[in-house]
Short mmCIF file of C-alpha atoms in Angstrom, two decimals:
data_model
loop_
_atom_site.label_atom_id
_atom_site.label_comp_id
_atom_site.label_asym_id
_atom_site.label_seq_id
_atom_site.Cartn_x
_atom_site.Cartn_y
_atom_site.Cartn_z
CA UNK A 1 15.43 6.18 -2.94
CA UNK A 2 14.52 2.36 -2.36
CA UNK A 3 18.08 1.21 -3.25
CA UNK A 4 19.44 2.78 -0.42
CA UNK A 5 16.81 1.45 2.64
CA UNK A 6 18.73 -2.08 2.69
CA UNK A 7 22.33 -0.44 3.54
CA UNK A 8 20.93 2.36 5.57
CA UNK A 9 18.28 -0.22 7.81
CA UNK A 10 20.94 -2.30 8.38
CA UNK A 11 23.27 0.21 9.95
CA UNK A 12 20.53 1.49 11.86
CA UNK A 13 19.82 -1.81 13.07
CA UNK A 14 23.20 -2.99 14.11
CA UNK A 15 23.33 0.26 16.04
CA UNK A 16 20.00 -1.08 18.44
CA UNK A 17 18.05 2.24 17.42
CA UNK A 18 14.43 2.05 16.59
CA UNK A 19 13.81 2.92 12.76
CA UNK A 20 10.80 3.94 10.74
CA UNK A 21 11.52 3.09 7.06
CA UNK A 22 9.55 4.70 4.27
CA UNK A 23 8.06 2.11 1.58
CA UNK A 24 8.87 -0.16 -0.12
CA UNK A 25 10.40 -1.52 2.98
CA UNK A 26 13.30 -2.56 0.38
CA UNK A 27 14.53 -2.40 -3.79
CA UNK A 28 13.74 -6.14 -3.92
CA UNK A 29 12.38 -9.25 -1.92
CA UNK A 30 15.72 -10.36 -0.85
CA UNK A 31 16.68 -7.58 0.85
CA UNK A 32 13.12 -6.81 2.61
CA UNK A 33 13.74 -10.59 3.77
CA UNK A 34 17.50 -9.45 4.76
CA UNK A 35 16.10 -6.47 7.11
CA UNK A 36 12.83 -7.91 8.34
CA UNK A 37 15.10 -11.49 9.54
CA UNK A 38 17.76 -8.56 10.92
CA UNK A 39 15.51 -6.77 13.65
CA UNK A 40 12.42 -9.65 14.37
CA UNK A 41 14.63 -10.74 17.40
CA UNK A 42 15.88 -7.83 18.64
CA UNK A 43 14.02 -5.59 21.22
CA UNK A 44 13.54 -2.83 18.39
CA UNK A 45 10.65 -1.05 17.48
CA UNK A 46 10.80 -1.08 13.29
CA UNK A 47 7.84 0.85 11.65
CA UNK A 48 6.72 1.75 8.16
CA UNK A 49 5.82 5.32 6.62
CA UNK A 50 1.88 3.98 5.71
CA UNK A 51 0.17 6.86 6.32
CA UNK A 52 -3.21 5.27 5.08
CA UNK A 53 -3.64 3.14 8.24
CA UNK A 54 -3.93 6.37 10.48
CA UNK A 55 -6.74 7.92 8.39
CA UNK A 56 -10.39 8.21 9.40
CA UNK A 57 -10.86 6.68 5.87
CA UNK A 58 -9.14 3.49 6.94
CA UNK A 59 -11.24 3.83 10.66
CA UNK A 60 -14.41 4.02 9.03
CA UNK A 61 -13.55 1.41 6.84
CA UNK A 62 -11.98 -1.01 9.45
CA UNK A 63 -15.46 -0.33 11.43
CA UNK A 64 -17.68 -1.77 8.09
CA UNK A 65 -16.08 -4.77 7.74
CA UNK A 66 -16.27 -5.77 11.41
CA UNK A 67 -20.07 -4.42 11.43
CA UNK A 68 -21.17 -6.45 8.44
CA UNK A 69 -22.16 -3.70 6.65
CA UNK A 70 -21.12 -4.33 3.06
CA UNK A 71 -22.93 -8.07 3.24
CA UNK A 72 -20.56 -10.41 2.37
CA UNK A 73 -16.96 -9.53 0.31
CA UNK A 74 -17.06 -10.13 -3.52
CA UNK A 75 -14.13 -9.14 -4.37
CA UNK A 76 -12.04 -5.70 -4.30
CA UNK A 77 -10.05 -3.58 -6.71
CA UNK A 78 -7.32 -1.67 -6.79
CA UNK A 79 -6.90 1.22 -10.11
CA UNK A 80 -4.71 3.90 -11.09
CA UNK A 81 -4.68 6.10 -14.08
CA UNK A 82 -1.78 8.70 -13.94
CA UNK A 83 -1.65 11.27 -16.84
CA UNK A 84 1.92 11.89 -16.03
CA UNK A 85 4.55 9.53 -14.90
CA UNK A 86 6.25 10.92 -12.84
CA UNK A 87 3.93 13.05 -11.58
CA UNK A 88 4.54 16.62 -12.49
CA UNK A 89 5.49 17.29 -8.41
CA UNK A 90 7.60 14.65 -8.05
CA UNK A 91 10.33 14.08 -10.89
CA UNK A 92 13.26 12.87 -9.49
CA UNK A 93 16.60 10.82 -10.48
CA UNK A 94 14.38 7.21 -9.69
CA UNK A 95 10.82 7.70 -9.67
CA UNK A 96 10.46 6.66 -13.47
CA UNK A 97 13.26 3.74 -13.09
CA UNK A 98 12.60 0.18 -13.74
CA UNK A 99 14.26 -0.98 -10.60
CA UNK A 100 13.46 1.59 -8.33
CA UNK A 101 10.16 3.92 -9.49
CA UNK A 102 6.81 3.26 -11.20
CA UNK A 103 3.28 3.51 -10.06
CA UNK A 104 2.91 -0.03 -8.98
CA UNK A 105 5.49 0.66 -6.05
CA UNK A 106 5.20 4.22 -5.30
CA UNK A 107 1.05 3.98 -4.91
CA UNK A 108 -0.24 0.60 -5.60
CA UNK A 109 2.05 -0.15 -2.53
CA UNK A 110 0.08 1.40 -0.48
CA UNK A 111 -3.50 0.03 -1.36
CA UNK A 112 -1.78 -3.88 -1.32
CA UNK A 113 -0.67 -3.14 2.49
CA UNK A 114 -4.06 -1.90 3.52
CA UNK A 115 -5.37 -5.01 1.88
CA UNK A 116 -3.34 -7.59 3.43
CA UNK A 117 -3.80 -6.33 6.52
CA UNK A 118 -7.62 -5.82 6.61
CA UNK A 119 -7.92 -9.05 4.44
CA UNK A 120 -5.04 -11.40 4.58
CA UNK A 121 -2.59 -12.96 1.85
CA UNK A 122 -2.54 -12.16 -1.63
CA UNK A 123 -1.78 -14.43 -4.64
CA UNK A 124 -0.90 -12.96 -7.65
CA UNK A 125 -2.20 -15.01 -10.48
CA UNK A 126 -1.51 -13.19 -13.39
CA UNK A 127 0.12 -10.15 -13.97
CA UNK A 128 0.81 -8.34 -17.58
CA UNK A 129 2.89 -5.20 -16.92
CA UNK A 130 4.00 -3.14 -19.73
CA UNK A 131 7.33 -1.40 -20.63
CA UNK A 132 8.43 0.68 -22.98
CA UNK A 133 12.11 -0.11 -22.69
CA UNK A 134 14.76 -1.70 -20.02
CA UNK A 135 15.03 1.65 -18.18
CA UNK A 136 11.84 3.20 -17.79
CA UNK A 137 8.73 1.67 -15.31
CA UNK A 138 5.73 0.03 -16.07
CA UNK A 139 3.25 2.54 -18.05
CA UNK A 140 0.63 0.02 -17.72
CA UNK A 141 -0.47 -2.81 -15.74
CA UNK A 142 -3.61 -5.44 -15.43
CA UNK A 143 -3.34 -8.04 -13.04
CA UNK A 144 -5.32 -10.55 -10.84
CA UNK A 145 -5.32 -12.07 -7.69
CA UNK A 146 -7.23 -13.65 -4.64
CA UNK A 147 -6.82 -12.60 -1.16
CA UNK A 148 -7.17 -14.86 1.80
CA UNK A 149 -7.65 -17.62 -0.46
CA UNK A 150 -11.19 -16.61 -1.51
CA UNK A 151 -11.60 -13.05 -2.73
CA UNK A 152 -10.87 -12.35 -6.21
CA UNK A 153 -8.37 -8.85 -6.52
CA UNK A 154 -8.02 -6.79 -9.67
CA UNK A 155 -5.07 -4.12 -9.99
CA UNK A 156 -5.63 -1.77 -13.07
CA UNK A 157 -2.82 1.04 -13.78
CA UNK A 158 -2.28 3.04 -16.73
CA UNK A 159 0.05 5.91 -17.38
CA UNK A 160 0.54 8.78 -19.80
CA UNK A 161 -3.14 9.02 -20.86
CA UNK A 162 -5.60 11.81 -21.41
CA UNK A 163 -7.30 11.13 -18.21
CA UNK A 164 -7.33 13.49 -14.73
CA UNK A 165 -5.25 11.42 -12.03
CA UNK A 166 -7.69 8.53 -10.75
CA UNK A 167 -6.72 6.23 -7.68
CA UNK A 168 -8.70 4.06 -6.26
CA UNK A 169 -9.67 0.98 -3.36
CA UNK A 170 -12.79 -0.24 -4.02
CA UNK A 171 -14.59 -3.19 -1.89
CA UNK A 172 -16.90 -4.60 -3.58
CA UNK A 173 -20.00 -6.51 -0.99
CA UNK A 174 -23.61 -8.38 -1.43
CA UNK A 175 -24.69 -4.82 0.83
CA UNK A 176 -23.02 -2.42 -0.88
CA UNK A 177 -19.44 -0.96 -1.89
CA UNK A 178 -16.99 1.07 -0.03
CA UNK A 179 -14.27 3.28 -2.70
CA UNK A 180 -11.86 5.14 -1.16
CA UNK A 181 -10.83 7.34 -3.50
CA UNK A 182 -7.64 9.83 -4.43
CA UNK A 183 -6.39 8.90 -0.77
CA UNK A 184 -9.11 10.68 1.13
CA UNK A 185 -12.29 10.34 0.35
CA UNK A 186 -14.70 7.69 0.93
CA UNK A 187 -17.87 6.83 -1.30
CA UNK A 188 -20.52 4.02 -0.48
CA UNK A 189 -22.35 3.10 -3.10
CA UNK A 190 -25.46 0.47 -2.82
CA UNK A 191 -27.46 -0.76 -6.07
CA UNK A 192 -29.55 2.77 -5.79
CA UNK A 193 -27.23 5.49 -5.14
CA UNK A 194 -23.49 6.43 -4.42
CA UNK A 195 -22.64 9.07 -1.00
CA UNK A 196 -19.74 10.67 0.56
CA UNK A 197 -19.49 9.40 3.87
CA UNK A 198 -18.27 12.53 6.24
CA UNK A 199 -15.31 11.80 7.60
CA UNK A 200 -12.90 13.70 10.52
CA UNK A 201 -9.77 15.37 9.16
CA UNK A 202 -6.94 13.84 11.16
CA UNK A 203 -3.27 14.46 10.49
CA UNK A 204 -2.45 10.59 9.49
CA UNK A 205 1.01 11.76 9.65
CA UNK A 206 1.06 12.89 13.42
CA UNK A 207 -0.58 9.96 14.46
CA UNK A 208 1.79 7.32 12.75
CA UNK A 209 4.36 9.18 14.90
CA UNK A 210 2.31 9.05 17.81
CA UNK A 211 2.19 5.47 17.64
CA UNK A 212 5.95 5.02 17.04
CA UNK A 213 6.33 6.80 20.43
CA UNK A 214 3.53 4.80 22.49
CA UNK A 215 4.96 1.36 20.59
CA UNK A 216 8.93 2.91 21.81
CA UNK A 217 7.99 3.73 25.32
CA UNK A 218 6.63 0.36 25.94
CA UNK A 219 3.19 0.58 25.31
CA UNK A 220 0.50 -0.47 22.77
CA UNK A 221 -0.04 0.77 19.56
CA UNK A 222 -0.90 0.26 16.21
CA UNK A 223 2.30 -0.19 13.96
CA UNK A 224 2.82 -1.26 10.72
CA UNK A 225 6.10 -3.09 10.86
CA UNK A 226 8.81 -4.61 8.65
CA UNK A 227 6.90 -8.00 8.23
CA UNK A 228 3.88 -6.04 7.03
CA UNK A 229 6.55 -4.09 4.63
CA UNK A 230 8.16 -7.68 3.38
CA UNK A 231 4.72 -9.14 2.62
CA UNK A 232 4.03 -6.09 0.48
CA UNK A 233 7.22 -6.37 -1.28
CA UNK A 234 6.10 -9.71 -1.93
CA UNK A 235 3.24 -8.88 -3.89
CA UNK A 236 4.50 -5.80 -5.68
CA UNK A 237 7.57 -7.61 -7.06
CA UNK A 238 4.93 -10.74 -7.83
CA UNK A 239 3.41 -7.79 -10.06
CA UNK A 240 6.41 -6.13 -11.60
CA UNK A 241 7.63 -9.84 -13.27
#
């Protein structure tokens, strides 16, 4: 559970191991800040469990925007519709918590840290999130935003409705518009048609680890490190309010 990452990093840290921390990096902005100012000066390697930057998805992605393929960026979305929350596989203790659980942070999370990284900062500008009481996480949320200082960002997130599950990325371009779409797989749509782009199956898992080991053995790799996980805590809480 998130509540526990601050306590646990911490230890970890003060130990001098290398740690890879599942997301949220932390239950709250103040401690992500506590364990991300904790290990930036210390020769450790600190990692975080987003799987989505190992994909061929995020490759193929990654390779559009640097090719100029979608034109130039209008503006990108980010959309969940859950029929269950929590998800029938996943009830636990915190999942459906206020302080702990909810869609925003257990999946939206993951979207607003591919975003930041592929795009750059984002500023929440309005958020409506809706509860149902004190205890229980957001059923709903609409919010905006612009990223780097120029592209406009909408989050849509509903819960508890008659719908199959629905996630979505979308990047919206002057060329065309890449969706990535229930985590693994990728549609480009133009203003004539919409196609599957064919993509390699990779274990994203097994090659998050293999970078943990290149990155701990001295060499280079592609991490995704407790910065990245404070600036996504960032956002989320930004969100949540």
């Amino acid at each position: 559970p998130p509540k526990y990452h601050h306590e646990m990093a911490l230890k970890i840290i003060d130990a001098g191991k290398h740690i890879l921390c599942e997301k949220p990096l932390a239950n709250s902005v103040i401690e992500a800040e506590n364990m991300f100012n904790a290990v930036k000066d210390k020769p450790i390697v600190n990692a975080m469990n987003f799987p989505l930057n190992y994909t061929s998805a995020y490759d193929k992605i990654s390779k559009m925007l640097d090719s100029g393929e979608l034109g130039v960026i209008m503006g990108m979305e980010i959309h969940g519709i859950f029929p269950n929350w929590p998800r029938l596989w996943q009830v636990n203790p915190w999942i459906d918590s206020k302080d702990q659980g909810g869609f925003t942070r257990e999946v939206f999370t993951h979207f607003i840290q591919l975003v930041l990284h592929l795009f750059g900062p984002i500023e929440v500008l309005s958020s409506f999130p809706r509860y149902v009481d004190d205890e229980h996480s957001e059923i709903s949320l609409i919010a905006t935003g612009r990223v780097d200082g120029q592209y406009p960002i909408l989050f849509n997130g509903l819960s508890g409705v008659g719908h199959q599950e629905d996630i979505k990325l979308k990047i919206y371009g002057t060329l065309g518009t890449v969706e990535l779409v229930n985590w693994r797989d990728l549609y480009m749509t133009d203003s004539s048609k919409r196609t599957q782009i064919a993509l390699e199956d990779l274990d994203a898992s097994l090659r998050l680890i293999d970078a943990l080991y290149v990155k701990i053995v001295g060499g280079t790799s592609k991490v995704v490190d407790f910065e990245s996980g404070l600036e996504t805590v960032e956002v989320v809480e930004r969100l949540l309010k």
